[in-house]
mmCIF file of C-alpha atoms in Angstrom:
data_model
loop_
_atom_site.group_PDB
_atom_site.id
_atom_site.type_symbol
_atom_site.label_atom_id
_atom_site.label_comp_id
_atom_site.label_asym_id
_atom_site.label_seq_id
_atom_site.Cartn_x
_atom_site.Cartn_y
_atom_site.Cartn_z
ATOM 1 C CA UNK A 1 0.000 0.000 0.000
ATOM 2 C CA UNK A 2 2.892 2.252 0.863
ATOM 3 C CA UNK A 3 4.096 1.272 -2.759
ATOM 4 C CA UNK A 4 0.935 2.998 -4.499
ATOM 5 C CA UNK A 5 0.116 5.756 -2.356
ATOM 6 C CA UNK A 6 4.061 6.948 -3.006
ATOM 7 C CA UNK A 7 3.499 6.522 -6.485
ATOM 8 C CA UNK A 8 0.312 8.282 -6.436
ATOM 9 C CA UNK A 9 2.333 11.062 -4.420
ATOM 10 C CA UNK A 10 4.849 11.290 -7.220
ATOM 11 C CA UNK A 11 2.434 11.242 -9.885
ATOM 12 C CA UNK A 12 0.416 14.787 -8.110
ATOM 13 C CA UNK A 13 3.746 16.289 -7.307
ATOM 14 C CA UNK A 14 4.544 15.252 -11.430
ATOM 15 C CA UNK A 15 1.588 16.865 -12.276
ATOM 16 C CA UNK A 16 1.585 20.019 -10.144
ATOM 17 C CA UNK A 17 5.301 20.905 -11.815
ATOM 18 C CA UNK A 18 3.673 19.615 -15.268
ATOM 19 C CA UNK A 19 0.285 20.970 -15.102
ATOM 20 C CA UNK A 20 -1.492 17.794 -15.551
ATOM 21 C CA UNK A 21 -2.060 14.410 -15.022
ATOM 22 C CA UNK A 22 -0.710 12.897 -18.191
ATOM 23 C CA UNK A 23 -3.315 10.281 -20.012
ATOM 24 C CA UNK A 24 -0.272 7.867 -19.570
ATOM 25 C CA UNK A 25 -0.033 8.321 -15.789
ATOM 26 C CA UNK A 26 -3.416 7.562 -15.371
ATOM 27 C CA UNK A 27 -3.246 4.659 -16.989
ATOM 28 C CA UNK A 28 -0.330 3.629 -14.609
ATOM 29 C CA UNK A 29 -2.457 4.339 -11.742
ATOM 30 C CA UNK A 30 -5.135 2.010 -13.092
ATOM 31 C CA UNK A 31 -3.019 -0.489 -13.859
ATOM 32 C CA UNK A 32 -1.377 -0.785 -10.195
ATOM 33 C CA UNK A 33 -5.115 -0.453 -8.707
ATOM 34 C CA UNK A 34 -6.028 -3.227 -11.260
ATOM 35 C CA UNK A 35 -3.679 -5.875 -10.847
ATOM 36 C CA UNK A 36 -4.094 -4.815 -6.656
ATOM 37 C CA UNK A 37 -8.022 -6.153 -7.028
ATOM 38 C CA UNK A 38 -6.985 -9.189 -9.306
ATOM 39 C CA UNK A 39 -5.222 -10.240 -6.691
ATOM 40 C CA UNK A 40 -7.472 -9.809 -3.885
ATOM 41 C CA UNK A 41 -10.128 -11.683 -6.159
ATOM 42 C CA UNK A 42 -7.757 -14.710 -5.938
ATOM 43 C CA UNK A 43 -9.882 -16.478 -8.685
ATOM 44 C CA UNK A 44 -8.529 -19.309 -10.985
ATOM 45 C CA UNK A 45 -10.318 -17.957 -13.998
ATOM 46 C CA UNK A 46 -7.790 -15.520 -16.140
ATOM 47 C CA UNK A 47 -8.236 -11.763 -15.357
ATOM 48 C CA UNK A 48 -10.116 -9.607 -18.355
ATOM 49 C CA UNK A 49 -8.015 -7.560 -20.663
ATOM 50 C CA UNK A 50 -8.529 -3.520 -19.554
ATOM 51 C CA UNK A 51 -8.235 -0.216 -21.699
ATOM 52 C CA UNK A 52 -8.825 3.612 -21.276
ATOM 53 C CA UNK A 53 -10.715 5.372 -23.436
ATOM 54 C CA UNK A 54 -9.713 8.695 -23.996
ATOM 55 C CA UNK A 55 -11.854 11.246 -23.154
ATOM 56 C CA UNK A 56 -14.483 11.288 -25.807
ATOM 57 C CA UNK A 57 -13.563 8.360 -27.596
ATOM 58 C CA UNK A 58 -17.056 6.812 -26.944
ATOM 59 C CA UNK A 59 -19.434 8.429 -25.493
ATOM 60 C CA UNK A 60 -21.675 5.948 -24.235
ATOM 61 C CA UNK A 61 -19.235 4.029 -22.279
ATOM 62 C CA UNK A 62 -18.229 4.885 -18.445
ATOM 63 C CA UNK A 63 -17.188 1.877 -17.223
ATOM 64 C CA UNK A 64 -18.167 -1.505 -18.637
ATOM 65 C CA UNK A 65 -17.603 -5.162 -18.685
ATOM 66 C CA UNK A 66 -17.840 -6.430 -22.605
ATOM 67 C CA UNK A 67 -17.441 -10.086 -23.678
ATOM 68 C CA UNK A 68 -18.130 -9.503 -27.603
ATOM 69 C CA UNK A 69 -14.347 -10.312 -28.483
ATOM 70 C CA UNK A 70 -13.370 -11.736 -25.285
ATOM 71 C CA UNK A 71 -13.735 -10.093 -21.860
ATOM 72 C CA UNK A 72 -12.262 -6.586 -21.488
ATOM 73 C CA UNK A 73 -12.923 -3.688 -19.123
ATOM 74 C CA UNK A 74 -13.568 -0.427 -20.560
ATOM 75 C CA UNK A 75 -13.261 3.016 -18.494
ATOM 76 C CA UNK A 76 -13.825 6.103 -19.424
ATOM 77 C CA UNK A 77 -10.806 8.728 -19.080
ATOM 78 C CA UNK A 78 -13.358 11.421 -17.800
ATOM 79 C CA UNK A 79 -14.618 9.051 -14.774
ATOM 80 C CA UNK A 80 -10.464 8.571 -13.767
ATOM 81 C CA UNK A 81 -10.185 12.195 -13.761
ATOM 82 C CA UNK A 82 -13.572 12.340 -11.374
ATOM 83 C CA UNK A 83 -11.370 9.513 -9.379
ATOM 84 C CA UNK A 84 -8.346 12.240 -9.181
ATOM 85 C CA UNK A 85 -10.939 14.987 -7.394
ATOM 86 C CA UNK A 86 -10.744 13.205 -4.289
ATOM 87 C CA UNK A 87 -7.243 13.788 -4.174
ATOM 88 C CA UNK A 88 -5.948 11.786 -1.152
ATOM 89 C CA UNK A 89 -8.709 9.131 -1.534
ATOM 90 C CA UNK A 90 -8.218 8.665 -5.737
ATOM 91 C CA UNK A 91 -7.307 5.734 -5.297
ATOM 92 C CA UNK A 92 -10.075 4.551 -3.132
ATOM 93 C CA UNK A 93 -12.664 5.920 -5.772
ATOM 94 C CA UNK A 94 -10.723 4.441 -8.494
ATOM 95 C CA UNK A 95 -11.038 1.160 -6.525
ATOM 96 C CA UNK A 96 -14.509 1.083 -6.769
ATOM 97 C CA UNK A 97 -15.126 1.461 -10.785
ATOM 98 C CA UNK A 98 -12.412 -1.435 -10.841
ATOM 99 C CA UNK A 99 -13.526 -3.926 -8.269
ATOM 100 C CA UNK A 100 -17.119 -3.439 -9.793
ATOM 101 C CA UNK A 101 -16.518 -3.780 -13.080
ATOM 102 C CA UNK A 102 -13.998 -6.658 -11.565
ATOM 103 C CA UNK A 103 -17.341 -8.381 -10.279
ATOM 104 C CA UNK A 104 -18.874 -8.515 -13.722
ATOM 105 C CA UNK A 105 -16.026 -10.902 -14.876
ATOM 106 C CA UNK A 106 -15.451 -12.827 -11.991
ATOM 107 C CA UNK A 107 -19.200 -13.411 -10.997
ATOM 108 C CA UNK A 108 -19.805 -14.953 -15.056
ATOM 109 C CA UNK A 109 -22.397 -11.850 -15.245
ATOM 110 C CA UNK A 110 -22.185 -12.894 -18.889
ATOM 111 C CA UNK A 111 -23.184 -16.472 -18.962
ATOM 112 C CA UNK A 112 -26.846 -16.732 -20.144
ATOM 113 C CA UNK A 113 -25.218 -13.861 -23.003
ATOM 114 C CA UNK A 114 -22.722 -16.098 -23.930
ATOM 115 C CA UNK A 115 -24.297 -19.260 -23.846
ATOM 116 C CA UNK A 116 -27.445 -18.211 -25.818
ATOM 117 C CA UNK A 117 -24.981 -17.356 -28.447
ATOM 118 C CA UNK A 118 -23.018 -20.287 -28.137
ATOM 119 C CA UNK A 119 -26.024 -22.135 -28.931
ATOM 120 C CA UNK A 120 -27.044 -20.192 -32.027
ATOM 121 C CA UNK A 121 -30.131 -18.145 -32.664
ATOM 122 C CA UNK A 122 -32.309 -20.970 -34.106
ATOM 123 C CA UNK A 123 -31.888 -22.435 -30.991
ATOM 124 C CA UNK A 124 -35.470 -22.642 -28.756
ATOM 125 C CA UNK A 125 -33.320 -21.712 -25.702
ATOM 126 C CA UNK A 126 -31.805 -18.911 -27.671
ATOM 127 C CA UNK A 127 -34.492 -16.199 -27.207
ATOM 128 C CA UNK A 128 -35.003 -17.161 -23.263
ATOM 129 C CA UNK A 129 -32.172 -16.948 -22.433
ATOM 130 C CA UNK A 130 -32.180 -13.723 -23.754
ATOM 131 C CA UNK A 131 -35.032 -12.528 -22.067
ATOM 132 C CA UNK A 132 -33.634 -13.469 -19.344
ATOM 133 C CA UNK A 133 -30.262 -12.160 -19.348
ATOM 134 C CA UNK A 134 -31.586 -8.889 -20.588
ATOM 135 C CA UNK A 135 -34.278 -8.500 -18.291
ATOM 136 C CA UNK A 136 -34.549 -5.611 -15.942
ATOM 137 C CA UNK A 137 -34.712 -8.129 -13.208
ATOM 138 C CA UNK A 138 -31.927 -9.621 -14.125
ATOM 139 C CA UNK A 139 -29.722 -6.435 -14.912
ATOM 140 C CA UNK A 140 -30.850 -5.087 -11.606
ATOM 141 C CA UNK A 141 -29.419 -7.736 -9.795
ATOM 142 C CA UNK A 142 -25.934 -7.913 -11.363
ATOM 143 C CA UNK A 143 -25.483 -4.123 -10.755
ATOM 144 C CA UNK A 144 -26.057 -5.059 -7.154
ATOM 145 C CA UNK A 145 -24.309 -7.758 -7.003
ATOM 146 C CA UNK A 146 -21.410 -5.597 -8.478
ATOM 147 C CA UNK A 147 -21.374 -2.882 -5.817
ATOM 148 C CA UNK A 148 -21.728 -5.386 -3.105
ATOM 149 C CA UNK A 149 -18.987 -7.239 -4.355
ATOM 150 C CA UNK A 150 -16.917 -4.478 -5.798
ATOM 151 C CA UNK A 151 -16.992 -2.914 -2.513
ATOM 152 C CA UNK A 152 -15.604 -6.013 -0.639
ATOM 153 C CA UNK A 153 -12.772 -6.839 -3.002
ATOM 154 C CA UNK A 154 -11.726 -3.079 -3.046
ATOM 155 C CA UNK A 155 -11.454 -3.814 0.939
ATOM 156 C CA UNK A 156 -9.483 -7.293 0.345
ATOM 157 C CA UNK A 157 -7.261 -5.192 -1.478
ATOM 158 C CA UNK A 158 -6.440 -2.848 1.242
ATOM 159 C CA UNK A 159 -8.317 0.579 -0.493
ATOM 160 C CA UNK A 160 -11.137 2.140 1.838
ATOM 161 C CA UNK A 161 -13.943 2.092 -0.628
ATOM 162 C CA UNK A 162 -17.204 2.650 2.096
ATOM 163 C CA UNK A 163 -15.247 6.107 2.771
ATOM 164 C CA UNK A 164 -15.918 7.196 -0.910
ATOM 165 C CA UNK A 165 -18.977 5.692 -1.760
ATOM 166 C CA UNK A 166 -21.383 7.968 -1.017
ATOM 167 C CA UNK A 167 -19.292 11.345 -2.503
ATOM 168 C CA UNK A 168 -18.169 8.997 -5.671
ATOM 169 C CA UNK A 169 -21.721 8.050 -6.892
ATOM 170 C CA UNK A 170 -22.987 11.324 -6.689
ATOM 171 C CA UNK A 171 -19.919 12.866 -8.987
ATOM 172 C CA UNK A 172 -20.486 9.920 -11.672
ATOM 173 C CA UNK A 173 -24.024 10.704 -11.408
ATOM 174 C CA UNK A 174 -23.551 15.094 -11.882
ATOM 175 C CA UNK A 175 -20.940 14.676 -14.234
ATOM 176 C CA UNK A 176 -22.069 12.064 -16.772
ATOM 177 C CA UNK A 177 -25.616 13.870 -16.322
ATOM 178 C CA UNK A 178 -27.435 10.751 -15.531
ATOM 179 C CA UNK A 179 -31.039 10.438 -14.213
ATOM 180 C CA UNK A 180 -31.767 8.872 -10.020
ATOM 181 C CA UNK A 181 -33.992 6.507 -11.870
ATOM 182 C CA UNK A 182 -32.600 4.552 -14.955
ATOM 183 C CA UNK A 183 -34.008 1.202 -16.061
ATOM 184 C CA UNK A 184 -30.456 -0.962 -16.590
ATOM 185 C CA UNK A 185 -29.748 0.226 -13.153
ATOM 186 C CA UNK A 186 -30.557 0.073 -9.353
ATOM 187 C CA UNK A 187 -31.995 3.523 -8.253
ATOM 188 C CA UNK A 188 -29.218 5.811 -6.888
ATOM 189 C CA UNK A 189 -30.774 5.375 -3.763
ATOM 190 C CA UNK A 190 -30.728 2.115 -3.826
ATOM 191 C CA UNK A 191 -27.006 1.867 -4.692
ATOM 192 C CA UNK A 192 -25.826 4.247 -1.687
ATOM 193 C CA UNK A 193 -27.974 1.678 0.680
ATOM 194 C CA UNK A 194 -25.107 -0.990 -0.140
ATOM 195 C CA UNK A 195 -22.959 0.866 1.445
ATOM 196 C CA UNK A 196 -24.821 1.401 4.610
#
């Protein structure tokens, strides 16, 4: 831990003398926080591949879990920066959007996806399991499932995640402009009660 937070230290003091946080230093700092939360996961199954999008390279993505050409992590350079406005707890916030998205992989959040494909679309089971996996229900309960988890594997790997929480979902929230009430999605509300 004393490993990362100097590094973090050297990377503000970098970017106080610079100006900025460089798009490359950020993607050091995701990669230490990354390979951190593997770890702590301690799972058999091989970790997903991970890449930052610079800002407004797609708009629609903030952070996601994709399994279309194998599975891979996708954050948004925008919701790092949001990370870095914590300042001393960065890290922490950063900890969250990686455990989560973390969860996705190593609770097979994909399965139904990938085997109704696997089975072909002329397949009967094809369409249900579908339905299924694309049902609000359904989505619901993997975003859950995600926080819970995401917050207890950022713990495992020594960040402070509950301390952030809160403050983090409410930045993601303003900043990307998104509505208390979304139908992929637990309620804001709802997601701030997993961390009580």
């Amino acid at each position: 831990m004393k490993t990362v937070l100097a590094f973090i230290l050297l990377i503000l003091v970098s970017s106080i003398i610079h100006g900025q946080i460089t798009y490359e230093d950020k993607k050091d700092m995701v990669q230490k926080v990354f390979e951190k939360i593997v770890d702590a996961y301690g799972n058999g199954k091989s970790k997903p591949r991970w890449e930052l999008l610079k800002n407004g390279q797609d708009d629609l993505v903030i952070a996601l879990y994709n399994t279309t050409e194998g599975p891979l992590i996708q954050i948004d350079e925008k919701l790092v920066d949001i990370c870095l406005d914590f300042k001393a707890d960065s890290l922490n916030a950063l900890s969250l959007i990686i455990s989560h998205e973390l969860a996705h992989h190593y609770s097979e959040h994909n399965f139904c996806q990938d085997y109704a494909y696997a089975a072909g679309k002329k397949s009967p089971i094809y369409k249900s399991l579908l339905k299924y996996h694309f049902s609000d229900a359904s989505r619901m309960y993997k975003e859950y499932e995600a926080d819970e988890k995401g917050l207890f594997y950022a713990t495992a790997a020594g960040y402070k995640p509950f301390d952030v929480f809160d403050a983090l979902i409410d930045k993601v929230y303003k900043n990307y402009k998104l509505a208390d009430f979304n139908k992929d999605y637990p309620s804001k509300r709802l997601r701030k009660q997993t961390n009580a």
